[in-house]
């Protein structure tokens, strides 16, 4: 009888060990895929590179000759001048979405990119949806991290665009099931200090876009805001809106998308067709560039179109040039002669899958990138 009890105890012990080991493996996989947060020991946003050295990055990018040449072989330019470390990929100081308390997020995923004469802005969302989305502000000249801007809620923030005419940062967002764009004034961005207030930044304006499924990515060109919808199965659309300054019902000056509808809702002035899986758009002189990414198993693509010759159809068949890029390419933005390129593969959930994984924004000369 005693022997039988002993055997039963051993069986139970082995079963418990099996359950514990299975649980640990499951926990590890969920953590590695960004489904749950890692244990956070940091108390502030990390500013150092989360992945390898510059030499390792250059080695990984050697398989992409056009990008490598434009980023690292520019005459008279040190390669380090063309890279900007994305902060917060290991730890980001933000708010817990439900508790509204300061907390470290370990699954921030970069999405949107914008620049002005002084700053580089990178948006990111929490992969687990536990924490408020943020915008990292970097010094454009040195690349050093200045601060994080904590947004209200958990928008995907897939697109950023800086509006030089009105000194505004446009951010793609959503209100329930309706696409939306919000604005932050440069004055408010510069004055904001999360470590002092522990509150989200106040939006300058918010405008709903009911005629597009989702504001996946945006850019400002001249007086117009362009909004594109990401579709991974079929062709999609790019909407154009004229940006204006007007007064709301209270007589307050607000920024609007001038379609005559209202200051809180807008319809597009123009609709163009674009291809599937578009993550970013940017204009350079008379060219339109679209960035495409389709996950870990495929390279990304940067497509270039001649805007003067094409009419409302910026799908693959009309592309002038296609350049192969590493996977997980997100938004691209033009500043003068340069193109800034953002990848999301530096995020913890994706960093084992990139080809290579990239935790830097890359800056390249547009003409060099597209040189034959």
PDB file of N, CA and C in Angstrom, residues 116-209:
ATOM      1  N   UNK A 116      11.126  68.098 -38.780  1.00  0.00           N
ATOM      2  CA  UNK A 116      11.116  69.523 -39.121  1.00  0.00           C
ATOM      3  C   UNK A 116      12.549  70.025 -39.015  1.00  0.00           C
ATOM      4  N   UNK A 117      12.757  71.309 -38.949  1.00  0.00           N
ATOM      5  CA  UNK A 117      14.133  71.819 -38.990  1.00  0.00           C
ATOM      6  C   UNK A 117      14.924  71.482 -37.733  1.00  0.00           C
ATOM      7  N   UNK A 118      14.236  71.186 -36.638  1.00  0.00           N
ATOM      8  CA  UNK A 118      14.932  70.940 -35.372  1.00  0.00           C
ATOM      9  C   UNK A 118      14.797  69.520 -34.835  1.00  0.00           C
ATOM     10  N   UNK A 119      13.686  68.870 -35.163  1.00  0.00           N
ATOM     11  CA  UNK A 119      13.372  67.617 -34.483  1.00  0.00           C
ATOM     12  C   UNK A 119      13.064  66.482 -35.454  1.00  0.00           C
ATOM     13  N   UNK A 120      13.210  65.263 -34.915  1.00  0.00           N
ATOM     14  CA  UNK A 120      12.749  64.054 -35.575  1.00  0.00           C
ATOM     15  C   UNK A 120      11.730  63.415 -34.641  1.00  0.00           C
ATOM     16  N   UNK A 121      10.547  63.105 -35.170  1.00  0.00           N
ATOM     17  CA  UNK A 121       9.454  62.553 -34.376  1.00  0.00           C
ATOM     18  C   UNK A 121       9.188  61.103 -34.812  1.00  0.00           C
ATOM     19  N   UNK A 122       9.067  60.194 -33.834  1.00  0.00           N
ATOM     20  CA  UNK A 122       8.770  58.793 -34.119  1.00  0.00           C
ATOM     21  C   UNK A 122       7.600  58.368 -33.231  1.00  0.00           C
ATOM     22  N   UNK A 123       6.521  57.892 -33.844  1.00  0.00           N
ATOM     23  CA  UNK A 123       5.391  57.415 -33.046  1.00  0.00           C
ATOM     24  C   UNK A 123       5.519  55.915 -32.809  1.00  0.00           C
ATOM     25  N   UNK A 124       4.904  55.445 -31.719  1.00  0.00           N
ATOM     26  CA  UNK A 124       4.934  54.019 -31.394  1.00  0.00           C
ATOM     27  C   UNK A 124       3.698  53.655 -30.586  1.00  0.00           C
ATOM     28  N   UNK A 125       3.246  52.406 -30.765  1.00  0.00           N
ATOM     29  CA  UNK A 125       2.103  51.920 -29.990  1.00  0.00           C
ATOM     30  C   UNK A 125       2.524  50.700 -29.189  1.00  0.00           C
ATOM     31  N   UNK A 126       1.788  50.418 -28.133  1.00  0.00           N
ATOM     32  CA  UNK A 126       2.063  49.275 -27.271  1.00  0.00           C
ATOM     33  C   UNK A 126       1.473  48.017 -27.894  1.00  0.00           C
ATOM     34  N   UNK A 127       2.320  47.015 -28.113  1.00  0.00           N
ATOM     35  CA  UNK A 127       1.887  45.776 -28.755  1.00  0.00           C
ATOM     36  C   UNK A 127       0.827  45.045 -27.930  1.00  0.00           C
ATOM     37  N   UNK A 128       0.895  45.156 -26.603  1.00  0.00           N
ATOM     38  CA  UNK A 128      -0.076  44.467 -25.744  1.00  0.00           C
ATOM     39  C   UNK A 128      -1.318  45.304 -25.476  1.00  0.00           C
ATOM     40  N   UNK A 129      -1.311  46.542 -25.942  1.00  0.00           N
ATOM     41  CA  UNK A 129      -2.435  47.474 -25.728  1.00  0.00           C
ATOM     42  C   UNK A 129      -2.656  47.792 -24.244  1.00  0.00           C
ATOM     43  N   UNK A 130      -1.628  47.604 -23.438  1.00  0.00           N
ATOM     44  CA  UNK A 130      -1.735  47.931 -22.011  1.00  0.00           C
ATOM     45  C   UNK A 130      -1.338  49.370 -21.719  1.00  0.00           C
ATOM     46  N   UNK A 131      -0.583  49.992 -22.664  1.00  0.00           N
ATOM     47  CA  UNK A 131      -0.018  51.306 -22.371  1.00  0.00           C
ATOM     48  C   UNK A 131      -0.359  52.325 -23.457  1.00  0.00           C
ATOM     49  N   UNK A 132      -0.387  53.576 -23.048  1.00  0.00           N
ATOM     50  CA  UNK A 132      -0.663  54.656 -23.995  1.00  0.00           C
ATOM     51  C   UNK A 132       0.414  54.744 -25.066  1.00  0.00           C
ATOM     52  N   UNK A 133      -0.007  55.072 -26.272  1.00  0.00           N
ATOM     53  CA  UNK A 133       0.926  55.290 -27.378  1.00  0.00           C
ATOM     54  C   UNK A 133       1.769  56.532 -27.094  1.00  0.00           C
ATOM     55  N   UNK A 134       2.906  56.622 -27.781  1.00  0.00           N
ATOM     56  CA  UNK A 134       3.832  57.735 -27.531  1.00  0.00           C
ATOM     57  C   UNK A 134       4.406  58.267 -28.840  1.00  0.00           C
ATOM     58  N   UNK A 135       5.015  59.441 -28.740  1.00  0.00           N
ATOM     59  CA  UNK A 135       5.845  59.992 -29.806  1.00  0.00           C
ATOM     60  C   UNK A 135       7.192  60.345 -29.186  1.00  0.00           C
ATOM     61  N   UNK A 136       8.264  59.759 -29.715  1.00  0.00           N
ATOM     62  CA  UNK A 136       9.609  60.097 -29.262  1.00  0.00           C
ATOM     63  C   UNK A 136      10.072  61.339 -30.021  1.00  0.00           C
ATOM     64  N   UNK A 137      10.672  62.275 -29.301  1.00  0.00           N
ATOM     65  CA  UNK A 137      11.218  63.491 -29.904  1.00  0.00           C
ATOM     66  C   UNK A 137      12.732  63.435 -29.816  1.00  0.00           C
ATOM     67  N   UNK A 138      13.401  63.497 -30.979  1.00  0.00           N
ATOM     68  CA  UNK A 138      14.858  63.462 -31.047  1.00  0.00           C
ATOM     69  C   UNK A 138      15.388  64.768 -31.612  1.00  0.00           C
ATOM     70  N   UNK A 139      16.590  65.123 -31.203  1.00  0.00           N
ATOM     71  CA  UNK A 139      17.272  66.262 -31.804  1.00  0.00           C
ATOM     72  C   UNK A 139      17.709  65.870 -33.217  1.00  0.00           C
ATOM     73  N   UNK A 140      17.294  66.643 -34.200  1.00  0.00           N
ATOM     74  CA  UNK A 140      17.563  66.269 -35.588  1.00  0.00           C
ATOM     75  C   UNK A 140      19.051  66.307 -35.929  1.00  0.00           C
ATOM     76  N   UNK A 141      19.787  67.189 -35.323  1.00  0.00           N
ATOM     77  CA  UNK A 141      21.202  67.327 -35.652  1.00  0.00           C
ATOM     78  C   UNK A 141      22.043  66.247 -34.986  1.00  0.00           C
ATOM     79  N   UNK A 142      21.826  66.016 -33.711  1.00  0.00           N
ATOM     80  CA  UNK A 142      22.671  65.066 -32.970  1.00  0.00           C
ATOM     81  C   UNK A 142      22.063  63.673 -32.884  1.00  0.00           C
ATOM     82  N   UNK A 143      20.741  63.570 -33.072  1.00  0.00           N
ATOM     83  CA  UNK A 143      20.069  62.301 -32.923  1.00  0.00           C
ATOM     84  C   UNK A 143      19.779  61.933 -31.478  1.00  0.00           C
ATOM     85  N   UNK A 144      20.107  62.803 -30.538  1.00  0.00           N
ATOM     86  CA  UNK A 144      19.908  62.492 -29.128  1.00  0.00           C
ATOM     87  C   UNK A 144      18.421  62.569 -28.754  1.00  0.00           C
ATOM     88  N   UNK A 145      18.030  61.719 -27.817  1.00  0.00           N
ATOM     89  CA  UNK A 145      16.650  61.673 -27.336  1.00  0.00           C
ATOM     90  C   UNK A 145      16.373  62.872 -26.448  1.00  0.00           C
ATOM     91  N   UNK A 146      15.248  63.538 -26.722  1.00  0.00           N
ATOM     92  CA  UNK A 146      14.864  64.698 -25.915  1.00  0.00           C
ATOM     93  C   UNK A 146      13.791  64.327 -24.900  1.00  0.00           C
ATOM     94  N   UNK A 147      12.705  63.696 -25.365  1.00  0.00           N
ATOM     95  CA  UNK A 147      11.612  63.321 -24.465  1.00  0.00           C
ATOM     96  C   UNK A 147      10.592  62.475 -25.214  1.00  0.00           C
ATOM     97  N   UNK A 148       9.661  61.880 -24.446  1.00  0.00           N
ATOM     98  CA  UNK A 148       8.536  61.206 -25.046  1.00  0.00           C
ATOM     99  C   UNK A 148       7.285  62.068 -24.867  1.00  0.00           C
ATOM    100  N   UNK A 149       6.426  62.046 -25.876  1.00  0.00           N
ATOM    101  CA  UNK A 149       5.115  62.673 -25.800  1.00  0.00           C
ATOM    102  C   UNK A 149       4.114  61.544 -25.612  1.00  0.00           C
ATOM    103  N   UNK A 150       3.375  61.539 -24.523  1.00  0.00           N
ATOM    104  CA  UNK A 150       2.399  60.490 -24.274  1.00  0.00           C
ATOM    105  C   UNK A 150       1.052  60.920 -24.842  1.00  0.00           C
ATOM    106  N   UNK A 151       0.500  60.078 -25.720  1.00  0.00           N
ATOM    107  CA  UNK A 151      -0.778  60.375 -26.362  1.00  0.00           C
ATOM    108  C   UNK A 151      -1.940  59.909 -25.498  1.00  0.00           C
ATOM    109  N   UNK A 152      -3.112  60.404 -25.812  1.00  0.00           N
ATOM    110  CA  UNK A 152      -4.313  60.034 -25.077  1.00  0.00           C
ATOM    111  C   UNK A 152      -4.846  58.712 -25.627  1.00  0.00           C
ATOM    112  N   UNK A 153      -4.726  57.634 -24.863  1.00  0.00           N
ATOM    113  CA  UNK A 153      -5.243  56.359 -25.304  1.00  0.00           C
ATOM    114  C   UNK A 153      -4.214  55.522 -26.043  1.00  0.00           C
ATOM    115  N   UNK A 154      -4.715  54.585 -26.877  1.00  0.00           N
ATOM    116  CA  UNK A 154      -3.846  53.608 -27.528  1.00  0.00           C
ATOM    117  C   UNK A 154      -4.001  53.630 -29.054  1.00  0.00           C
ATOM    118  N   UNK A 155      -3.981  54.800 -29.684  1.00  0.00           N
ATOM    119  CA  UNK A 155      -4.063  54.812 -31.148  1.00  0.00           C
ATOM    120  C   UNK A 155      -2.868  54.103 -31.766  1.00  0.00           C
ATOM    121  N   UNK A 156      -3.080  53.501 -32.937  1.00  0.00           N
ATOM    122  CA  UNK A 156      -1.993  52.827 -33.651  1.00  0.00           C
ATOM    123  C   UNK A 156      -0.920  53.829 -34.081  1.00  0.00           C
ATOM    124  N   UNK A 157      -1.348  55.080 -34.314  1.00  0.00           N
ATOM    125  CA  UNK A 157      -0.422  56.163 -34.687  1.00  0.00           C
ATOM    126  C   UNK A 157       0.478  55.760 -35.842  1.00  0.00           C
ATOM    127  N   UNK A 158      -0.146  55.187 -36.884  1.00  0.00           N
ATOM    128  CA  UNK A 158       0.620  54.668 -38.012  1.00  0.00           C
ATOM    129  C   UNK A 158       1.266  55.706 -38.892  1.00  0.00           C
ATOM    130  N   UNK A 159       0.857  56.966 -38.767  1.00  0.00           N
ATOM    131  CA  UNK A 159       1.440  58.002 -39.605  1.00  0.00           C
ATOM    132  C   UNK A 159       1.630  59.314 -38.869  1.00  0.00           C
ATOM    133  N   UNK A 160       2.742  59.982 -39.149  1.00  0.00           N
ATOM    134  CA  UNK A 160       3.017  61.334 -38.661  1.00  0.00           C
ATOM    135  C   UNK A 160       3.319  62.224 -39.855  1.00  0.00           C
ATOM    136  N   UNK A 161       3.018  63.507 -39.727  1.00  0.00           N
ATOM    137  CA  UNK A 161       3.372  64.464 -40.779  1.00  0.00           C
ATOM    138  C   UNK A 161       3.530  65.835 -40.153  1.00  0.00           C
ATOM    139  N   UNK A 162       4.661  66.482 -40.452  1.00  0.00           N
ATOM    140  CA  UNK A 162       4.857  67.833 -39.914  1.00  0.00           C
ATOM    141  C   UNK A 162       4.419  68.866 -40.942  1.00  0.00           C
ATOM    142  N   UNK A 163       3.624  69.813 -40.473  1.00  0.00           N
ATOM    143  CA  UNK A 163       3.057  70.879 -41.293  1.00  0.00           C
ATOM    144  C   UNK A 163       3.813  72.173 -40.996  1.00  0.00           C
ATOM    145  N   UNK A 164       4.781  72.497 -41.856  1.00  0.00           N
ATOM    146  CA  UNK A 164       5.602  73.689 -41.641  1.00  0.00           C
ATOM    147  C   UNK A 164       4.790  74.977 -41.732  1.00  0.00           C
ATOM    148  N   UNK A 165       3.765  74.992 -42.556  1.00  0.00           N
ATOM    149  CA  UNK A 165       2.972  76.217 -42.741  1.00  0.00           C
ATOM    150  C   UNK A 165       2.225  76.621 -41.481  1.00  0.00           C
ATOM    151  N   UNK A 166       1.822  75.640 -40.680  1.00  0.00           N
ATOM    152  CA  UNK A 166       1.040  75.928 -39.475  1.00  0.00           C
ATOM    153  C   UNK A 166       1.743  75.491 -38.196  1.00  0.00           C
ATOM    154  N   UNK A 167       2.982  74.995 -38.309  1.00  0.00           N
ATOM    155  CA  UNK A 167       3.759  74.510 -37.163  1.00  0.00           C
ATOM    156  C   UNK A 167       2.951  73.502 -36.341  1.00  0.00           C
ATOM    157  N   UNK A 168       2.454  72.483 -37.066  1.00  0.00           N
ATOM    158  CA  UNK A 168       1.650  71.434 -36.462  1.00  0.00           C
ATOM    159  C   UNK A 168       2.235  70.061 -36.772  1.00  0.00           C
ATOM    160  N   UNK A 169       2.073  69.138 -35.839  1.00  0.00           N
ATOM    161  CA  UNK A 169       2.366  67.736 -36.100  1.00  0.00           C
ATOM    162  C   UNK A 169       1.030  67.015 -36.241  1.00  0.00           C
ATOM    163  N   UNK A 170       0.774  66.470 -37.429  1.00  0.00           N
ATOM    164  CA  UNK A 170      -0.437  65.691 -37.679  1.00  0.00           C
ATOM    165  C   UNK A 170      -0.160  64.230 -37.324  1.00  0.00           C
ATOM    166  N   UNK A 171      -1.142  63.584 -36.672  1.00  0.00           N
ATOM    167  CA  UNK A 171      -1.000  62.208 -36.215  1.00  0.00           C
ATOM    168  C   UNK A 171      -2.232  61.423 -36.665  1.00  0.00           C
ATOM    169  N   UNK A 172      -2.032  60.285 -37.312  1.00  0.00           N
ATOM    170  CA  UNK A 172      -3.175  59.450 -37.678  1.00  0.00           C
ATOM    171  C   UNK A 172      -3.699  58.744 -36.437  1.00  0.00           C
ATOM    172  N   UNK A 173      -5.030  58.632 -36.361  1.00  0.00           N
ATOM    173  CA  UNK A 173      -5.643  58.052 -35.169  1.00  0.00           C
ATOM    174  C   UNK A 173      -6.987  57.435 -35.561  1.00  0.00           C
ATOM    175  N   UNK A 174      -7.794  57.145 -34.576  1.00  0.00           N
ATOM    176  CA  UNK A 174      -9.131  56.630 -34.827  1.00  0.00           C
ATOM    177  C   UNK A 174     -10.030  56.989 -33.658  1.00  0.00           C
ATOM    178  N   UNK A 175     -11.305  57.155 -33.955  1.00  0.00           N
ATOM    179  CA  UNK A 175     -12.301  57.414 -32.925  1.00  0.00           C
ATOM    180  C   UNK A 175     -13.365  56.337 -33.067  1.00  0.00           C
ATOM    181  N   UNK A 176     -13.266  55.310 -32.235  1.00  0.00           N
ATOM    182  CA  UNK A 176     -14.120  54.144 -32.418  1.00  0.00           C
ATOM    183  C   UNK A 176     -13.753  53.446 -33.718  1.00  0.00           C
ATOM    184  N   UNK A 177     -14.736  53.307 -34.607  1.00  0.00           N
ATOM    185  CA  UNK A 177     -14.495  52.683 -35.907  1.00  0.00           C
ATOM    186  C   UNK A 177     -14.259  53.707 -37.008  1.00  0.00           C
ATOM    187  N   UNK A 178     -14.117  54.971 -36.645  1.00  0.00           N
ATOM    188  CA  UNK A 178     -13.962  56.038 -37.634  1.00  0.00           C
ATOM    189  C   UNK A 178     -12.525  56.531 -37.684  1.00  0.00           C
ATOM    190  N   UNK A 179     -12.000  56.648 -38.903  1.00  0.00           N
ATOM    191  CA  UNK A 179     -10.646  57.193 -39.069  1.00  0.00           C
ATOM    192  C   UNK A 179     -10.611  58.640 -38.584  1.00  0.00           C
ATOM    193  N   UNK A 180      -9.448  59.039 -38.116  1.00  0.00           N
ATOM    194  CA  UNK A 180      -9.318  60.367 -37.517  1.00  0.00           C
ATOM    195  C   UNK A 180      -7.879  60.839 -37.648  1.00  0.00           C
ATOM    196  N   UNK A 181      -7.691  62.136 -37.715  1.00  0.00           N
ATOM    197  CA  UNK A 181      -6.368  62.731 -37.562  1.00  0.00           C
ATOM    198  C   UNK A 181      -6.440  63.743 -36.423  1.00  0.00           C
ATOM    199  N   UNK A 182      -5.367  63.802 -35.657  1.00  0.00           N
ATOM    200  CA  UNK A 182      -5.262  64.795 -34.592  1.00  0.00           C
ATOM    201  C   UNK A 182      -4.046  65.670 -34.853  1.00  0.00           C
ATOM    202  N   UNK A 183      -4.003  66.835 -34.217  1.00  0.00           N
ATOM    203  CA  UNK A 183      -2.854  67.721 -34.374  1.00  0.00           C
ATOM    204  C   UNK A 183      -2.294  68.110 -33.015  1.00  0.00           C
ATOM    205  N   UNK A 184      -0.987  68.300 -33.000  1.00  0.00           N
ATOM    206  CA  UNK A 184      -0.273  68.817 -31.835  1.00  0.00           C
ATOM    207  C   UNK A 184       0.505  70.039 -32.299  1.00  0.00           C
ATOM    208  N   UNK A 185       0.356  71.137 -31.607  1.00  0.00           N
ATOM    209  CA  UNK A 185       1.104  72.330 -31.995  1.00  0.00           C
ATOM    210  C   UNK A 185       2.553  72.189 -31.553  1.00  0.00           C
ATOM    211  N   UNK A 186       3.455  72.752 -32.328  1.00  0.00           N
ATOM    212  CA  UNK A 186       4.872  72.711 -31.966  1.00  0.00           C
ATOM    213  C   UNK A 186       5.092  73.382 -30.619  1.00  0.00           C
ATOM    214  N   UNK A 187       4.364  74.459 -30.363  1.00  0.00           N
ATOM    215  CA  UNK A 187       4.486  75.162 -29.088  1.00  0.00           C
ATOM    216  C   UNK A 187       4.146  74.240 -27.917  1.00  0.00           C
ATOM    217  N   UNK A 188       3.066  73.465 -28.066  1.00  0.00           N
ATOM    218  CA  UNK A 188       2.667  72.547 -26.992  1.00  0.00           C
ATOM    219  C   UNK A 188       3.658  71.392 -26.852  1.00  0.00           C
ATOM    220  N   UNK A 189       4.181  70.912 -27.974  1.00  0.00           N
ATOM    221  CA  UNK A 189       5.165  69.824 -27.934  1.00  0.00           C
ATOM    222  C   UNK A 189       6.411  70.267 -27.171  1.00  0.00           C
ATOM    223  N   UNK A 190       6.887  71.455 -27.463  1.00  0.00           N
ATOM    224  CA  UNK A 190       8.113  71.941 -26.811  1.00  0.00           C
ATOM    225  C   UNK A 190       7.891  72.210 -25.324  1.00  0.00           C
ATOM    226  N   UNK A 191       6.665  72.582 -24.952  1.00  0.00           N
ATOM    227  CA  UNK A 191       6.385  72.892 -23.543  1.00  0.00           C
ATOM    228  C   UNK A 191       6.058  71.640 -22.723  1.00  0.00           C
ATOM    229  N   UNK A 192       5.708  70.560 -23.387  1.00  0.00           N
ATOM    230  CA  UNK A 192       5.218  69.365 -22.693  1.00  0.00           C
ATOM    231  C   UNK A 192       6.345  68.645 -21.957  1.00  0.00           C
ATOM    232  N   UNK A 193       6.041  68.198 -20.736  1.00  0.00           N
ATOM    233  CA  UNK A 193       7.002  67.435 -19.931  1.00  0.00           C
ATOM    234  C   UNK A 193       6.232  66.370 -19.168  1.00  0.00           C
ATOM    235  N   UNK A 194       6.275  65.139 -19.672  1.00  0.00           N
ATOM    236  CA  UNK A 194       5.520  64.068 -19.034  1.00  0.00           C
ATOM    237  C   UNK A 194       6.017  63.793 -17.624  1.00  0.00           C
ATOM    238  N   UNK A 195       7.309  63.890 -17.407  1.00  0.00           N
ATOM    239  CA  UNK A 195       7.852  63.606 -16.078  1.00  0.00           C
ATOM    240  C   UNK A 195       7.359  64.609 -15.043  1.00  0.00           C
ATOM    241  N   UNK A 196       6.889  65.754 -15.519  1.00  0.00           N
ATOM    242  CA  UNK A 196       6.374  66.771 -14.608  1.00  0.00           C
ATOM    243  C   UNK A 196       4.868  66.626 -14.403  1.00  0.00           C
ATOM    244  N   UNK A 197       4.134  66.288 -15.490  1.00  0.00           N
ATOM    245  CA  UNK A 197       2.669  66.267 -15.412  1.00  0.00           C
ATOM    246  C   UNK A 197       2.074  64.883 -15.219  1.00  0.00           C
ATOM    247  N   UNK A 198       2.762  63.845 -15.774  1.00  0.00           N
ATOM    248  CA  UNK A 198       2.240  62.466 -15.770  1.00  0.00           C
ATOM    249  C   UNK A 198       0.854  62.409 -16.395  1.00  0.00           C
ATOM    250  N   UNK A 199       0.627  63.234 -17.422  1.00  0.00           N
ATOM    251  CA  UNK A 199      -0.642  63.256 -18.138  1.00  0.00           C
ATOM    252  C   UNK A 199      -0.391  63.276 -19.634  1.00  0.00           C
ATOM    253  N   UNK A 200      -1.358  62.789 -20.438  1.00  0.00           N
ATOM    254  CA  UNK A 200      -1.197  62.851 -21.889  1.00  0.00           C
ATOM    255  C   UNK A 200      -1.183  64.296 -22.366  1.00  0.00           C
ATOM    256  N   UNK A 201      -0.585  64.529 -23.509  1.00  0.00           N
ATOM    257  CA  UNK A 201      -0.585  65.858 -24.086  1.00  0.00           C
ATOM    258  C   UNK A 201      -1.990  66.206 -24.585  1.00  0.00           C
ATOM    259  N   UNK A 202      -2.354  67.482 -24.519  1.00  0.00           N
ATOM    260  CA  UNK A 202      -3.657  67.940 -25.008  1.00  0.00           C
ATOM    261  C   UNK A 202      -3.586  68.132 -26.519  1.00  0.00           C
ATOM    262  N   UNK A 203      -4.556  67.601 -27.244  1.00  0.00           N
ATOM    263  CA  UNK A 203      -4.588  67.748 -28.694  1.00  0.00           C
ATOM    264  C   UNK A 203      -5.028  69.153 -29.074  1.00  0.00           C
ATOM    265  N   UNK A 204      -4.426  69.678 -30.131  1.00  0.00           N
ATOM    266  CA  UNK A 204      -4.823  70.988 -30.623  1.00  0.00           C
ATOM    267  C   UNK A 204      -6.163  70.883 -31.346  1.00  0.00           C
ATOM    268  N   UNK A 205      -6.284  69.940 -32.257  1.00  0.00           N
ATOM    269  CA  UNK A 205      -7.517  69.702 -33.003  1.00  0.00           C
ATOM    270  C   UNK A 205      -7.670  68.215 -33.267  1.00  0.00           C
ATOM    271  N   UNK A 206      -8.884  67.766 -33.531  1.00  0.00           N
ATOM    272  CA  UNK A 206      -9.143  66.399 -33.979  1.00  0.00           C
ATOM    273  C   UNK A 206     -10.226  66.439 -35.049  1.00  0.00           C
ATOM    274  N   UNK A 207     -10.004  65.681 -36.128  1.00  0.00           N
ATOM    275  CA  UNK A 207     -10.906  65.711 -37.277  1.00  0.00           C
ATOM    276  C   UNK A 207     -11.203  64.281 -37.714  1.00  0.00           C
ATOM    277  N   UNK A 208     -12.482  63.950 -37.830  1.00  0.00           N
ATOM    278  CA  UNK A 208     -12.878  62.625 -38.281  1.00  0.00           C
ATOM    279  C   UNK A 208     -12.879  62.552 -39.808  1.00  0.00           C
ATOM    280  N   UNK A 209     -12.513  61.373 -40.330  1.00  0.00           N
ATOM    281  CA  UNK A 209     -12.458  61.131 -41.773  1.00  0.00           C
ATOM    282  C   UNK A 209     -13.345  59.924 -42.094  1.00  0.00           C
TER     283      UNK A 209
END
